[in-house]
Amino acid sequence: MGYLVLGRRVGQTIEITTRSGDRITVMLASLGSAGKVRIGVDAPGDCTVHRGEVQQRIDNGESFAISGHDGLSDMDGPQDAAATDGH
């Protein structure tokens, strides 16, 4: 498997369309200190979205606490209002 590496500026998006026609939008929400970036993901309701390390734990059958953020149990902080569109 290869990777596509793209440069993006804050507010710019990457659009992914699945074979079934569903669209996933990834947006660079903000750049923080120490090289940390915040990414917004808008995906269909039947899609799960997890950080890589959380998905690995799921794949390994490990459990994790649910934080109550609309099913996005691996969010690591408060949602950035500027990075959402009300979904």
mmCIF file of N, CA and C in Angstrom:
data_model
loop_
_atom_site.group_PDB
_atom_site.id
_atom_site.type_symbol
_atom_site.label_atom_id
_atom_site.label_comp_id
_atom_site.label_asym_id
_atom_site.label_seq_id
_atom_site.Cartn_x
_atom_site.Cartn_y
_atom_site.Cartn_z
ATOM 1 N N MET A 1 0.849 -1.172 0.000
ATOM 2 C CA MET A 1 0.000 0.000 0.000
ATOM 3 C C MET A 1 0.893 1.233 0.000
ATOM 4 N N GLY A 2 0.580 2.202 -0.825
ATOM 5 C CA GLY A 2 1.333 3.443 -0.884
ATOM 6 C C GLY A 2 0.563 4.576 -0.248
ATOM 7 N N TYR A 3 1.242 5.673 -0.068
ATOM 8 C CA TYR A 3 0.625 6.862 0.521
ATOM 9 C C TYR A 3 0.652 8.001 -0.478
ATOM 10 N N LEU A 4 -0.378 8.787 -0.466
ATOM 11 C CA LEU A 4 -0.439 10.032 -1.218
ATOM 12 C C LEU A 4 -0.190 11.140 -0.205
ATOM 13 N N VAL A 5 0.839 11.927 -0.407
ATOM 14 C CA VAL A 5 1.171 13.006 0.516
ATOM 15 C C VAL A 5 0.839 14.326 -0.157
ATOM 16 N N LEU A 6 -0.017 15.117 0.495
ATOM 17 C CA LEU A 6 -0.467 16.388 -0.057
ATOM 18 C C LEU A 6 -0.145 17.517 0.912
ATOM 19 N N GLY A 7 0.220 18.662 0.381
ATOM 20 C CA GLY A 7 0.379 19.856 1.198
ATOM 21 C C GLY A 7 -0.939 20.615 1.231
ATOM 22 N N ARG A 8 -1.343 21.075 2.410
ATOM 23 C CA ARG A 8 -2.588 21.817 2.568
ATOM 24 C C ARG A 8 -2.340 22.991 3.495
ATOM 25 N N ARG A 9 -3.094 24.046 3.306
ATOM 26 C CA ARG A 9 -3.093 25.200 4.202
ATOM 27 C C ARG A 9 -4.333 25.125 5.084
ATOM 28 N N VAL A 10 -4.316 25.825 6.196
ATOM 29 C CA VAL A 10 -5.465 25.839 7.104
ATOM 30 C C VAL A 10 -6.730 26.200 6.321
ATOM 31 N N GLY A 11 -7.778 25.423 6.520
ATOM 32 C CA GLY A 11 -9.053 25.637 5.843
ATOM 33 C C GLY A 11 -9.193 24.874 4.541
ATOM 34 N N GLN A 12 -8.100 24.392 3.972
ATOM 35 C CA GLN A 12 -8.184 23.621 2.736
ATOM 36 C C GLN A 12 -8.548 22.172 3.050
ATOM 37 N N THR A 13 -9.161 21.511 2.091
ATOM 38 C CA THR A 13 -9.664 20.156 2.297
ATOM 39 C C THR A 13 -9.040 19.158 1.336
ATOM 40 N N ILE A 14 -9.257 17.904 1.672
ATOM 41 C CA ILE A 14 -8.978 16.766 0.801
ATOM 42 C C ILE A 14 -10.300 16.016 0.696
ATOM 43 N N GLU A 15 -10.731 15.699 -0.504
ATOM 44 C CA GLU A 15 -12.000 14.994 -0.730
ATOM 45 C C GLU A 15 -11.705 13.551 -1.127
ATOM 46 N N ILE A 16 -12.354 12.625 -0.451
ATOM 47 C CA ILE A 16 -12.221 11.203 -0.741
ATOM 48 C C ILE A 16 -13.602 10.688 -1.104
ATOM 49 N N THR A 17 -13.727 10.012 -2.236
ATOM 50 C CA THR A 17 -15.003 9.431 -2.644
ATOM 51 C C THR A 17 -14.848 7.919 -2.657
ATOM 52 N N THR A 18 -15.745 7.230 -1.951
ATOM 53 C CA THR A 18 -15.700 5.777 -1.901
ATOM 54 C C THR A 18 -16.273 5.186 -3.181
ATOM 55 N N ARG A 19 -16.077 3.916 -3.367
ATOM 56 C CA ARG A 19 -16.618 3.247 -4.555
ATOM 57 C C ARG A 19 -18.131 3.327 -4.603
ATOM 58 N N SER A 20 -18.766 3.407 -3.426
ATOM 59 C CA SER A 20 -20.230 3.487 -3.385
ATOM 60 C C SER A 20 -20.734 4.911 -3.585
ATOM 61 N N GLY A 21 -19.820 5.874 -3.734
ATOM 62 C CA GLY A 21 -20.211 7.250 -3.990
ATOM 63 C C GLY A 21 -20.272 8.137 -2.764
ATOM 64 N N ASP A 22 -20.033 7.562 -1.566
ATOM 65 C CA ASP A 22 -19.994 8.376 -0.355
ATOM 66 C C ASP A 22 -18.755 9.264 -0.387
ATOM 67 N N ARG A 23 -18.883 10.438 0.203
ATOM 68 C CA ARG A 23 -17.771 11.384 0.218
ATOM 69 C C ARG A 23 -17.279 11.609 1.638
ATOM 70 N N ILE A 24 -15.964 11.593 1.806
ATOM 71 C CA ILE A 24 -15.300 11.889 3.071
ATOM 72 C C ILE A 24 -14.455 13.130 2.835
ATOM 73 N N THR A 25 -14.616 14.126 3.694
ATOM 74 C CA THR A 25 -13.858 15.368 3.578
ATOM 75 C C THR A 25 -12.928 15.479 4.770
ATOM 76 N N VAL A 26 -11.655 15.729 4.492
ATOM 77 C CA VAL A 26 -10.651 15.940 5.527
ATOM 78 C C VAL A 26 -10.174 17.373 5.396
ATOM 79 N N MET A 27 -10.228 18.134 6.504
ATOM 80 C CA MET A 27 -9.839 19.544 6.462
ATOM 81 C C MET A 27 -8.737 19.802 7.470
ATOM 82 N N LEU A 28 -7.741 20.570 7.070
ATOM 83 C CA LEU A 28 -6.732 21.038 8.011
ATOM 84 C C LEU A 28 -7.361 22.188 8.784
ATOM 85 N N ALA A 29 -7.711 21.942 10.045
ATOM 86 C CA ALA A 29 -8.450 22.917 10.839
ATOM 87 C C ALA A 29 -7.552 23.988 11.431
ATOM 88 N N SER A 30 -6.405 23.581 11.971
ATOM 89 C CA SER A 30 -5.507 24.567 12.565
ATOM 90 C C SER A 30 -4.119 23.983 12.750
ATOM 91 N N LEU A 31 -3.159 24.874 12.867
ATOM 92 C CA LEU A 31 -1.789 24.513 13.196
ATOM 93 C C LEU A 31 -1.515 25.032 14.596
ATOM 94 N N GLY A 32 -1.020 24.156 15.450
ATOM 95 C CA GLY A 32 -0.747 24.563 16.820
ATOM 96 C C GLY A 32 0.740 24.606 17.094
ATOM 97 N N SER A 33 1.045 24.782 18.344
ATOM 98 C CA SER A 33 2.441 24.815 18.758
ATOM 99 C C SER A 33 3.029 23.408 18.733
ATOM 100 N N ALA A 34 4.323 23.329 18.732
ATOM 101 C CA ALA A 34 5.061 22.065 18.765
ATOM 102 C C ALA A 34 4.720 21.161 17.582
ATOM 103 N N GLY A 35 4.353 21.748 16.452
ATOM 104 C CA GLY A 35 4.095 20.971 15.245
ATOM 105 C C GLY A 35 2.804 20.186 15.244
ATOM 106 N N LYS A 36 1.923 20.444 16.193
ATOM 107 C CA LYS A 36 0.651 19.715 16.266
ATOM 108 C C LYS A 36 -0.361 20.333 15.301
ATOM 109 N N VAL A 37 -1.071 19.498 14.566
ATOM 110 C CA VAL A 37 -2.114 19.963 13.661
ATOM 111 C C VAL A 37 -3.448 19.404 14.114
ATOM 112 N N ARG A 38 -4.520 20.118 13.825
ATOM 113 C CA ARG A 38 -5.876 19.636 14.100
ATOM 114 C C ARG A 38 -6.539 19.391 12.755
ATOM 115 N N ILE A 39 -7.159 18.241 12.647
ATOM 116 C CA ILE A 39 -7.773 17.809 11.400
ATOM 117 C C ILE A 39 -9.254 17.592 11.652
ATOM 118 N N GLY A 40 -10.098 18.081 10.744
ATOM 119 C CA GLY A 40 -11.528 17.832 10.799
ATOM 120 C C GLY A 40 -11.895 16.798 9.758
ATOM 121 N N VAL A 41 -12.773 15.868 10.119
ATOM 122 C CA VAL A 41 -13.210 14.813 9.204
ATOM 123 C C VAL A 41 -14.730 14.827 9.151
ATOM 124 N N ASP A 42 -15.276 14.943 7.956
ATOM 125 C CA ASP A 42 -16.715 14.856 7.731
ATOM 126 C C ASP A 42 -16.945 13.601 6.897
ATOM 127 N N ALA A 43 -17.592 12.595 7.507
ATOM 128 C CA ALA A 43 -17.790 11.311 6.846
ATOM 129 C C ALA A 43 -19.239 10.865 7.019
ATOM 130 N N PRO A 44 -19.719 9.973 6.157
ATOM 131 C CA PRO A 44 -21.079 9.455 6.291
ATOM 132 C C PRO A 44 -21.285 8.833 7.665
ATOM 133 N N GLY A 45 -22.525 8.833 8.135
ATOM 134 C CA GLY A 45 -22.840 8.324 9.456
ATOM 135 C C GLY A 45 -22.489 6.867 9.692
ATOM 136 N N ASP A 46 -22.429 6.068 8.631
ATOM 137 C CA ASP A 46 -22.097 4.655 8.826
ATOM 138 C C ASP A 46 -20.594 4.395 8.784
ATOM 139 N N CYS A 47 -19.798 5.455 8.693
ATOM 140 C CA CYS A 47 -18.341 5.363 8.701
ATOM 141 C C CYS A 47 -17.832 5.534 10.124
ATOM 142 N N THR A 48 -16.818 4.786 10.494
ATOM 143 C CA THR A 48 -16.146 5.047 11.756
ATOM 144 C C THR A 48 -14.855 5.792 11.458
ATOM 145 N N VAL A 49 -14.526 6.728 12.312
ATOM 146 C CA VAL A 49 -13.309 7.528 12.146
ATOM 147 C C VAL A 49 -12.538 7.458 13.455
ATOM 148 N N HIS A 50 -11.337 6.930 13.403
ATOM 149 C CA HIS A 50 -10.498 6.790 14.585
ATOM 150 C C HIS A 50 -9.074 7.204 14.259
ATOM 151 N N ARG A 51 -8.342 7.650 15.294
ATOM 152 C CA ARG A 51 -6.895 7.827 15.144
ATOM 153 C C ARG A 51 -6.300 6.447 14.908
ATOM 154 N N GLY A 52 -5.161 6.407 14.236
ATOM 155 C CA GLY A 52 -4.526 5.130 13.904
ATOM 156 C C GLY A 52 -4.273 4.244 15.100
ATOM 157 N N GLU A 53 -3.774 4.827 16.206
ATOM 158 C CA GLU A 53 -3.458 4.009 17.376
ATOM 159 C C GLU A 53 -4.719 3.446 18.035
ATOM 160 N N VAL A 54 -5.835 4.160 17.944
ATOM 161 C CA VAL A 54 -7.096 3.642 18.477
ATOM 162 C C VAL A 54 -7.598 2.513 17.586
ATOM 163 N N GLN A 55 -7.523 2.665 16.273
ATOM 164 C CA GLN A 55 -7.949 1.603 15.361
ATOM 165 C C GLN A 55 -7.134 0.338 15.583
ATOM 166 N N GLN A 56 -5.834 0.484 15.856
ATOM 167 C CA GLN A 56 -5.002 -0.692 16.133
ATOM 168 C C GLN A 56 -5.480 -1.417 17.388
ATOM 169 N N ARG A 57 -5.874 -0.655 18.420
ATOM 170 C CA ARG A 57 -6.393 -1.269 19.646
ATOM 171 C C ARG A 57 -7.697 -2.002 19.361
ATOM 172 N N ILE A 58 -8.553 -1.400 18.542
ATOM 173 C CA ILE A 58 -9.808 -2.053 18.169
ATOM 174 C C ILE A 58 -9.511 -3.342 17.410
ATOM 175 N N ASP A 59 -8.594 -3.259 16.437
ATOM 176 C CA ASP A 59 -8.226 -4.435 15.643
ATOM 177 C C ASP A 59 -7.656 -5.548 16.513
ATOM 178 N N ASN A 60 -6.989 -5.173 17.603
ATOM 179 C CA ASN A 60 -6.398 -6.153 18.519
ATOM 180 C C ASN A 60 -7.386 -6.641 19.577
ATOM 181 N N GLY A 61 -8.638 -6.181 19.497
ATOM 182 C CA GLY A 61 -9.667 -6.623 20.423
ATOM 183 C C GLY A 61 -9.628 -5.935 21.770
ATOM 184 N N GLU A 62 -8.846 -4.858 21.890
ATOM 185 C CA GLU A 62 -8.778 -4.127 23.151
ATOM 186 C C GLU A 62 -9.975 -3.203 23.260
ATOM 187 N N SER A 63 -10.358 -2.899 24.486
ATOM 188 C CA SER A 63 -11.467 -1.976 24.695
ATOM 189 C C SER A 63 -10.920 -0.599 25.031
ATOM 190 N N PHE A 64 -11.774 0.404 24.888
ATOM 191 C CA PHE A 64 -11.402 1.773 25.224
ATOM 192 C C PHE A 64 -12.644 2.499 25.682
ATOM 193 N N ALA A 65 -12.432 3.536 26.471
ATOM 194 C CA ALA A 65 -13.559 4.298 27.022
ATOM 195 C C ALA A 65 -14.187 5.156 25.945
ATOM 196 N N ILE A 66 -15.502 5.253 25.967
ATOM 197 C CA ILE A 66 -16.224 6.106 25.028
ATOM 198 C C ILE A 66 -16.400 7.469 25.670
ATOM 199 N N SER A 67 -16.033 8.524 24.941
ATOM 200 C CA SER A 67 -16.061 9.867 25.517
ATOM 201 C C SER A 67 -17.371 10.606 25.274
ATOM 202 N N GLY A 68 -18.264 10.063 24.453
ATOM 203 C CA GLY A 68 -19.557 10.694 24.233
ATOM 204 C C GLY A 68 -19.550 11.794 23.196
ATOM 205 N N HIS A 69 -18.605 11.785 22.273
ATOM 206 C CA HIS A 69 -18.543 12.804 21.222
ATOM 207 C C HIS A 69 -19.137 12.251 19.941
ATOM 208 N N ASP A 70 -20.428 12.031 19.929
ATOM 209 C CA ASP A 70 -21.138 11.560 18.735
ATOM 210 C C ASP A 70 -20.484 10.339 18.102
ATOM 211 N N GLY A 71 -20.015 9.410 18.921
ATOM 212 C CA GLY A 71 -19.434 8.190 18.395
ATOM 213 C C GLY A 71 -17.963 8.303 18.053
ATOM 214 N N LEU A 72 -17.400 9.486 18.094
ATOM 215 C CA LEU A 72 -15.974 9.645 17.822
ATOM 216 C C LEU A 72 -15.233 9.518 19.141
ATOM 217 N N SER A 73 -15.065 8.294 19.608
ATOM 218 C CA SER A 73 -14.574 8.030 20.945
ATOM 219 C C SER A 73 -13.102 8.343 21.129
ATOM 220 N N ASP A 74 -12.396 8.656 20.083
ATOM 221 C CA ASP A 74 -10.965 8.868 20.236
ATOM 222 C C ASP A 74 -10.565 10.333 20.107
ATOM 223 N N MET A 75 -11.491 11.245 20.277
ATOM 224 C CA MET A 75 -11.139 12.661 20.209
ATOM 225 C C MET A 75 -10.295 13.009 21.422
ATOM 226 N N ASP A 76 -9.221 13.759 21.219
ATOM 227 C CA ASP A 76 -8.294 14.011 22.310
ATOM 228 C C ASP A 76 -8.418 15.406 22.889
ATOM 229 N N GLY A 77 -9.538 16.043 22.732
ATOM 230 C CA GLY A 77 -9.708 17.366 23.304
ATOM 231 C C GLY A 77 -11.034 17.940 22.875
ATOM 232 N N PRO A 78 -11.339 19.142 23.343
ATOM 233 C CA PRO A 78 -12.611 19.755 22.951
ATOM 234 C C PRO A 78 -12.643 20.028 21.458
ATOM 235 N N GLN A 79 -13.819 19.890 20.903
ATOM 236 C CA GLN A 79 -13.980 20.151 19.480
ATOM 237 C C GLN A 79 -13.757 21.621 19.193
ATOM 238 N N ASP A 80 -13.068 21.921 18.117
ATOM 239 C CA ASP A 80 -12.807 23.289 17.695
ATOM 240 C C ASP A 80 -14.007 23.739 16.874
ATOM 241 N N ALA A 81 -14.772 24.696 17.386
ATOM 242 C CA ALA A 81 -15.986 25.140 16.718
ATOM 243 C C ALA A 81 -15.712 25.621 15.301
ATOM 244 N N ALA A 82 -14.532 26.181 15.075
ATOM 245 C CA ALA A 82 -14.203 26.670 13.731
ATOM 246 C C ALA A 82 -13.978 25.525 12.765
ATOM 247 N N ALA A 83 -13.760 24.322 13.277
ATOM 248 C CA ALA A 83 -13.467 23.172 12.413
ATOM 249 C C ALA A 83 -14.703 22.358 12.102
ATOM 250 N N THR A 84 -15.873 22.776 12.574
ATOM 251 C CA THR A 84 -17.078 22.012 12.310
ATOM 252 C C THR A 84 -18.096 22.863 11.574
ATOM 253 N N ASP A 85 -19.007 22.174 10.941
ATOM 254 C CA ASP A 85 -20.058 22.902 10.242
ATOM 255 C C ASP A 85 -21.422 22.550 10.804
ATOM 256 N N GLY A 86 -21.457 22.108 12.052
ATOM 257 C CA GLY A 86 -22.730 21.817 12.692
ATOM 258 C C GLY A 86 -23.133 20.371 12.681
ATOM 259 N N HIS A 87 -22.321 19.470 12.122
ATOM 260 C CA HIS A 87 -22.664 18.041 12.106
ATOM 261 C C HIS A 87 -22.320 17.422 13.420
#
